[in-house]
Amino acid sequence: MAYILLIVGFALLIKGADLFVDGSSNIAKLLRVPTILIGLTIVAFGTSSPEATVSIIAALEGSADVSLGNVVGSNIFNITLVVGVAAFLYPLRVESETIRKEIPFTILASAALLILISDIVLQGTNSNLLTRSDGFIFLLFLSIFMYYVIEIGLKSRKDTAGETVPEDIKWGKNILITILGLAAIIFGGDLVVDNGKEIAYSLGMSETLVGLTIIAIGTSLPELVTSVSAALKKESEIAMGNIVGSNIFNILFVLGASATISPLAVNDKMFIDVIIMIVLTIILLVFSRTSFKVGKLEGLVLIAAYLIYFVYIILRN
């Protein structure tokens, strides 16, 4: 039954992503804002909701390894496999604002995570812990990021005030499509994660490994199917915005909310994964600066990087 529900979950994810991209792209046109902003906000927040749900529940249940591993593993999956597959299917155009501000902001958030979990080295404590005050710091960073995004959106509306929206694009229809798509993504992701965990535990996998692999991949499937769907529809701004925005939301909102609810103990192995996440984000920034796009060859390099990382964590755990 777990295998059947896993397949049903995948089907819901794929169809939900198709509806979600169409609806959110049309909402961007109705709002007269760049699609990259919709990718960074509505799409990113929507596709990060499975990570938020899983990590917050894990924090409440005292499973810190799952909560932190889910976020770090999801971000690595997004940077490598999601960007890689989407770029291989259709080269991803990267806006100059994304290169100058949004990707560096992701690096900043990742570096903040590394600093805040390094309690033994920096404060001389007995254990590394992501505390409630650390959670509040992340949520403060998130409010700064949201202020920046809203300011960009308002400026863009002024610049495109004279543009008309096609008559066949209606508010009600596209809001409904977006909500239905998101619901299918969340429900499908939930089925994939729950049944994937059941299969993984039956195979004897550890909690840390499950968090970094099965749960991280499962909760990142919405980003994968949404970005691939966006790339196939040549909506590369939504694809790239979704990935960058999701990684920012994962660290600042998901970990911020999780740590605020319940302090998270940090497994020593997690430091290597956080450093790998930072290095891969810097590589993504370098790739993005080449002709303002991530091409097919760079996509293959990122896919290979994830496969190497995946083999490494399985051997390590």
Short mmCIF file of C-alpha atoms in Angstrom, two decimals:
data_model
loop_
_atom_site.label_atom_id
_atom_site.label_comp_id
_atom_site.label_asym_id
_atom_site.label_seq_id
_atom_site.Cartn_x
_atom_site.Cartn_y
_atom_site.Cartn_z
CA MET A 1 0.00 0.00 0.00
CA ALA A 2 2.88 2.38 0.82
CA TYR A 3 4.24 1.97 -2.72
CA ILE A 4 0.81 2.66 -4.29
CA LEU A 5 0.32 5.81 -2.17
CA LEU A 6 3.85 6.91 -3.13
CA ILE A 7 2.88 6.76 -6.84
CA VAL A 8 -0.40 8.64 -6.14
CA GLY A 9 1.66 11.31 -4.34
CA PHE A 10 3.98 11.71 -7.35
CA ALA A 11 0.98 12.05 -9.70
CA LEU A 12 -0.58 14.79 -7.52
CA LEU A 13 2.76 16.62 -7.36
CA ILE A 14 3.18 16.67 -11.14
CA LYS A 15 -0.40 17.80 -11.94
CA GLY A 16 -0.42 20.28 -9.05
CA ALA A 17 2.82 21.88 -10.23
CA ASP A 18 1.41 22.29 -13.75
CA LEU A 19 -1.66 24.15 -12.44
CA PHE A 20 0.40 26.14 -9.91
CA VAL A 21 2.84 27.49 -12.52
CA ASP A 22 0.04 28.49 -14.91
CA GLY A 23 -2.00 30.20 -12.20
CA SER A 24 0.92 32.04 -10.54
CA SER A 25 2.32 33.19 -13.90
CA ASN A 26 -1.05 34.73 -14.80
CA ILE A 27 -1.37 36.34 -11.34
CA ALA A 28 2.00 38.04 -12.01
CA LYS A 29 0.53 39.48 -15.23
CA LEU A 30 -2.62 40.66 -13.41
CA LEU A 31 -0.53 42.29 -10.66
CA ARG A 32 1.82 43.79 -13.31
CA VAL A 33 4.89 42.58 -11.43
CA PRO A 34 7.86 40.56 -12.81
CA THR A 35 7.34 36.78 -12.71
CA ILE A 36 10.65 36.49 -10.81
CA LEU A 37 8.93 38.19 -7.83
CA ILE A 38 6.03 35.73 -7.94
CA GLY A 39 8.64 32.97 -8.04
CA LEU A 40 10.42 34.45 -5.02
CA THR A 41 7.22 34.84 -2.98
CA ILE A 42 3.97 32.97 -3.80
CA VAL A 43 5.62 30.04 -5.62
CA ALA A 44 8.59 29.80 -3.24
CA PHE A 45 6.43 30.00 -0.12
CA GLY A 46 3.94 27.51 -1.57
CA THR A 47 6.55 24.93 -2.57
CA SER A 48 8.33 25.38 0.80
CA SER A 49 5.15 24.55 2.72
CA PRO A 50 5.92 20.77 2.84
CA GLU A 51 9.36 21.55 4.38
CA ALA A 52 7.66 23.88 6.88
CA THR A 53 5.04 21.28 7.82
CA VAL A 54 7.54 18.41 8.20
CA SER A 55 10.18 20.44 10.08
CA ILE A 56 7.74 22.08 12.50
CA ILE A 57 6.07 18.72 13.29
CA ALA A 58 9.53 17.14 13.70
CA ALA A 59 10.55 19.99 16.07
CA LEU A 60 7.39 19.48 18.14
CA GLU A 61 8.12 15.74 18.33
CA GLY A 62 11.75 16.37 19.35
CA SER A 63 13.24 15.00 16.09
CA ALA A 64 15.85 17.76 15.57
CA ASP A 65 17.86 15.63 13.11
CA VAL A 66 14.83 15.37 10.82
CA SER A 67 13.96 19.07 11.17
CA LEU A 68 17.46 20.43 10.40
CA GLY A 69 18.41 17.64 7.98
CA ASN A 70 15.22 18.26 6.01
CA VAL A 71 16.06 21.96 5.43
CA VAL A 72 19.77 21.51 4.65
CA GLY A 73 19.13 18.44 2.48
CA SER A 74 16.28 20.22 0.64
CA ASN A 75 18.44 23.27 -0.09
CA ILE A 76 21.28 21.13 -1.45
CA PHE A 77 18.74 19.20 -3.56
CA ASN A 78 17.28 22.50 -4.88
CA ILE A 79 20.66 24.05 -5.79
CA THR A 80 21.96 20.94 -7.52
CA LEU A 81 19.30 18.58 -8.88
CA VAL A 82 16.38 21.03 -9.27
CA VAL A 83 18.48 23.76 -10.96
CA GLY A 84 20.43 21.10 -12.86
CA VAL A 85 17.42 19.27 -14.32
CA ALA A 86 15.53 22.51 -15.12
CA ALA A 87 18.63 24.07 -16.79
CA PHE A 88 19.32 20.89 -18.78
CA LEU A 89 15.74 20.92 -20.13
CA TYR A 90 15.77 24.67 -20.91
CA PRO A 91 18.64 27.07 -20.06
CA LEU A 92 17.60 29.20 -17.08
CA ARG A 93 17.89 32.95 -17.63
CA VAL A 94 19.00 34.71 -14.45
CA GLU A 95 18.01 38.32 -13.76
CA SER A 96 20.78 40.76 -12.73
CA GLU A 97 18.87 41.49 -9.47
CA THR A 98 18.96 37.77 -8.65
CA ILE A 99 22.74 37.67 -9.20
CA ARG A 100 23.46 40.89 -7.28
CA LYS A 101 20.98 40.53 -4.40
CA GLU A 102 18.89 37.35 -4.08
CA ILE A 103 21.58 34.64 -4.44
CA PRO A 104 24.01 36.60 -2.19
CA PHE A 105 21.14 36.89 0.34
CA THR A 106 20.83 33.07 0.22
CA ILE A 107 24.57 32.78 0.92
CA LEU A 108 24.18 35.24 3.82
CA ALA A 109 21.29 33.22 5.30
CA SER A 110 23.33 30.00 4.95
CA ALA A 111 26.38 31.61 6.59
CA ALA A 112 24.13 32.88 9.43
CA LEU A 113 22.93 29.29 9.96
CA LEU A 114 26.54 28.03 10.16
CA ILE A 115 27.43 30.75 12.72
CA LEU A 116 24.32 30.22 14.87
CA ILE A 117 24.83 26.45 15.17
CA SER A 118 28.55 26.79 16.09
CA ASP A 119 27.96 27.24 19.83
CA ILE A 120 30.85 25.01 21.01
CA VAL A 121 33.45 26.84 18.89
CA LEU A 122 32.13 30.41 19.30
CA GLN A 123 30.69 30.35 22.83
CA GLY A 124 32.45 27.43 24.49
CA THR A 125 29.19 25.68 25.44
CA ASN A 126 28.80 21.91 25.88
CA SER A 127 26.54 21.39 22.85
CA ASN A 128 25.54 22.99 19.57
CA LEU A 129 21.95 24.23 19.64
CA LEU A 130 19.68 26.30 17.42
CA THR A 131 17.89 28.23 20.18
CA ARG A 132 14.65 30.23 20.30
CA SER A 133 16.63 33.49 20.05
CA ASP A 134 18.35 32.09 16.92
CA GLY A 135 14.88 31.36 15.53
CA PHE A 136 13.82 34.98 16.14
CA ILE A 137 17.00 36.19 14.34
CA PHE A 138 16.02 34.11 11.28
CA LEU A 139 12.46 35.49 11.34
CA LEU A 140 13.89 39.04 11.54
CA PHE A 141 16.06 38.33 8.47
CA LEU A 142 12.90 37.03 6.72
CA SER A 143 11.01 40.28 7.42
CA ILE A 144 13.92 42.27 5.88
CA PHE A 145 13.83 40.05 2.77
CA MET A 146 10.04 40.41 2.44
CA TYR A 147 10.34 44.22 2.75
CA TYR A 148 12.89 44.18 -0.11
CA VAL A 149 10.63 42.00 -2.32
CA ILE A 150 7.53 44.17 -1.68
CA GLU A 151 9.51 47.35 -2.43
CA ILE A 152 10.73 45.89 -5.76
CA GLY A 153 7.13 44.84 -6.59
CA LEU A 154 5.70 48.32 -5.92
CA LYS A 155 8.43 49.95 -8.04
CA SER A 156 7.72 47.50 -10.88
CA ARG A 157 3.97 48.32 -10.80
CA LYS A 158 4.77 52.01 -11.33
CA ASP A 159 7.05 51.17 -14.26
CA THR A 160 4.36 49.02 -15.97
CA ALA A 161 1.30 51.16 -15.08
CA GLY A 162 0.34 51.69 -18.72
CA GLU A 163 0.46 48.02 -19.76
CA THR A 164 -2.80 46.13 -20.38
CA VAL A 165 -3.55 42.55 -19.32
CA PRO A 166 -5.07 40.10 -21.89
CA GLU A 167 -8.88 39.87 -21.45
CA ASP A 168 -8.88 36.06 -21.17
CA ILE A 169 -6.78 36.21 -17.95
CA LYS A 170 -9.25 36.47 -15.04
CA TRP A 171 -8.57 36.87 -11.30
CA GLY A 172 -11.08 34.27 -10.01
CA LYS A 173 -10.04 31.48 -12.37
CA ASN A 174 -6.30 31.92 -11.77
CA ILE A 175 -6.60 32.21 -7.98
CA LEU A 176 -8.64 28.96 -8.01
CA ILE A 177 -6.10 27.22 -10.29
CA THR A 178 -3.20 28.36 -8.08
CA ILE A 179 -4.91 27.20 -4.85
CA LEU A 180 -5.91 23.83 -6.37
CA GLY A 181 -2.37 23.36 -7.71
CA LEU A 182 -0.82 24.20 -4.33
CA ALA A 183 -3.25 21.89 -2.50
CA ALA A 184 -2.33 19.02 -4.84
CA ILE A 185 1.40 19.78 -4.35
CA ILE A 186 1.12 19.81 -0.53
CA PHE A 187 -1.11 16.72 -0.33
CA GLY A 188 1.01 14.87 -2.89
CA GLY A 189 4.21 15.85 -1.07
CA ASP A 190 2.73 14.64 2.21
CA LEU A 191 1.90 11.25 0.69
CA VAL A 192 5.39 10.94 -0.78
CA VAL A 193 7.12 11.87 2.51
CA ASP A 194 4.97 9.69 4.80
CA ASN A 195 5.17 6.61 2.61
CA GLY A 196 8.80 7.22 1.66
CA LYS A 197 9.69 7.37 5.38
CA GLU A 198 7.77 4.14 6.02
CA ILE A 199 9.67 2.35 3.23
CA ALA A 200 13.03 3.86 4.36
CA TYR A 201 12.63 2.90 8.04
CA SER A 202 11.64 -0.63 6.98
CA LEU A 203 15.00 -0.78 5.14
CA GLY A 204 16.84 0.17 8.36
CA MET A 205 17.90 3.78 7.56
CA SER A 206 18.91 6.16 10.42
CA GLU A 207 16.91 9.31 11.35
CA THR A 208 19.70 11.66 10.13
CA LEU A 209 19.98 9.81 6.81
CA VAL A 210 16.19 9.78 6.36
CA GLY A 211 16.10 13.55 7.05
CA LEU A 212 18.87 14.32 4.54
CA THR A 213 17.60 11.99 1.82
CA ILE A 214 14.02 10.65 1.77
CA ILE A 215 12.36 13.58 3.60
CA ALA A 216 14.61 16.24 1.99
CA ILE A 217 13.95 14.88 -1.50
CA GLY A 218 10.25 14.29 -0.78
CA THR A 219 9.62 17.81 0.53
CA SER A 220 11.68 19.26 -2.37
CA LEU A 221 9.65 17.44 -5.02
CA PRO A 222 7.25 20.44 -5.27
CA GLU A 223 10.26 22.67 -6.13
CA LEU A 224 11.51 20.08 -8.62
CA VAL A 225 8.23 19.53 -10.45
CA THR A 226 7.34 23.26 -10.32
CA SER A 227 10.74 24.38 -11.65
CA VAL A 228 10.85 21.67 -14.34
CA SER A 229 7.28 22.55 -15.37
CA ALA A 230 8.23 26.26 -15.46
CA ALA A 231 11.37 25.51 -17.50
CA LEU A 232 9.37 23.44 -20.03
CA LYS A 233 6.90 26.36 -20.32
CA LYS A 234 9.94 28.67 -20.83
CA GLU A 235 9.06 30.55 -17.60
CA SER A 236 12.69 30.50 -16.44
CA GLU A 237 12.15 33.46 -14.07
CA ILE A 238 9.59 31.43 -12.10
CA ALA A 239 11.91 28.39 -12.10
CA MET A 240 14.92 30.36 -10.78
CA GLY A 241 12.87 32.53 -8.43
CA ASN A 242 11.22 29.42 -6.99
CA ILE A 243 14.57 27.79 -6.20
CA VAL A 244 16.28 30.86 -4.71
CA GLY A 245 13.14 31.92 -2.82
CA SER A 246 12.54 28.40 -1.48
CA ASN A 247 16.08 28.16 -0.11
CA ILE A 248 15.68 31.53 1.64
CA PHE A 249 12.27 30.51 3.08
CA ASN A 250 13.63 27.11 4.16
CA ILE A 251 16.38 28.65 6.30
CA LEU A 252 14.69 31.82 7.53
CA PHE A 253 11.05 30.74 7.88
CA VAL A 254 11.14 26.95 8.32
CA LEU A 255 14.14 26.83 10.68
CA GLY A 256 13.15 30.15 12.26
CA ALA A 257 9.66 28.86 13.11
CA SER A 258 10.92 25.39 14.12
CA ALA A 259 13.62 26.75 16.48
CA THR A 260 11.20 29.30 17.97
CA ILE A 261 8.72 26.50 18.78
CA SER A 262 11.37 24.12 20.15
CA PRO A 263 15.20 24.57 20.31
CA LEU A 264 16.97 22.18 17.91
CA ALA A 265 20.00 20.11 18.93
CA VAL A 266 22.57 20.00 16.13
CA ASN A 267 24.20 16.74 15.03
CA ASP A 268 27.98 17.22 14.50
CA LYS A 269 27.71 15.63 11.03
CA MET A 270 25.41 18.48 9.97
CA PHE A 271 28.29 21.01 9.84
CA ILE A 272 29.75 19.34 6.74
CA ASP A 273 26.34 19.46 5.04
CA VAL A 274 25.87 23.17 5.86
CA ILE A 275 29.36 23.97 4.46
CA ILE A 276 28.55 21.93 1.31
CA MET A 277 25.29 23.93 0.99
CA ILE A 278 27.21 27.25 1.17
CA VAL A 279 29.85 26.10 -1.36
CA LEU A 280 27.16 24.90 -3.81
CA THR A 281 25.26 28.21 -3.50
CA ILE A 282 28.51 30.08 -4.36
CA ILE A 283 28.96 27.76 -7.37
CA LEU A 284 25.37 28.58 -8.46
CA LEU A 285 26.23 32.29 -8.21
CA VAL A 286 29.33 31.77 -10.39
CA PHE A 287 27.33 29.77 -12.96
CA SER A 288 24.60 32.46 -12.98
CA ARG A 289 27.14 35.17 -13.83
CA THR A 290 28.13 33.43 -17.08
CA SER A 291 25.97 35.15 -19.73
CA PHE A 292 23.21 35.67 -17.09
CA LYS A 293 22.00 32.08 -17.45
CA VAL A 294 22.56 28.54 -16.22
CA GLY A 295 23.07 26.41 -19.35
CA LYS A 296 22.78 22.69 -20.16
CA LEU A 297 26.45 21.87 -19.39
CA GLU A 298 26.29 23.69 -16.04
CA GLY A 299 23.04 21.82 -15.35
CA LEU A 300 24.82 18.50 -15.89
CA VAL A 301 27.64 19.57 -13.51
CA LEU A 302 25.05 20.37 -10.81
CA ILE A 303 23.25 17.03 -11.34
CA ALA A 304 26.60 15.20 -11.02
CA ALA A 305 27.36 17.20 -7.82
CA TYR A 306 24.13 15.98 -6.22
CA LEU A 307 24.76 12.35 -7.19
CA ILE A 308 28.26 12.56 -5.60
CA TYR A 309 26.79 14.17 -2.44
CA PHE A 310 24.02 11.54 -2.26
CA VAL A 311 26.54 8.67 -2.43
CA TYR A 312 28.71 10.44 0.18
CA ILE A 313 25.91 10.81 2.80
CA ILE A 314 24.77 7.20 2.32
CA LEU A 315 28.35 5.94 2.86
CA ARG A 316 28.82 8.34 5.82
CA ASN A 317 25.63 7.29 7.61
#
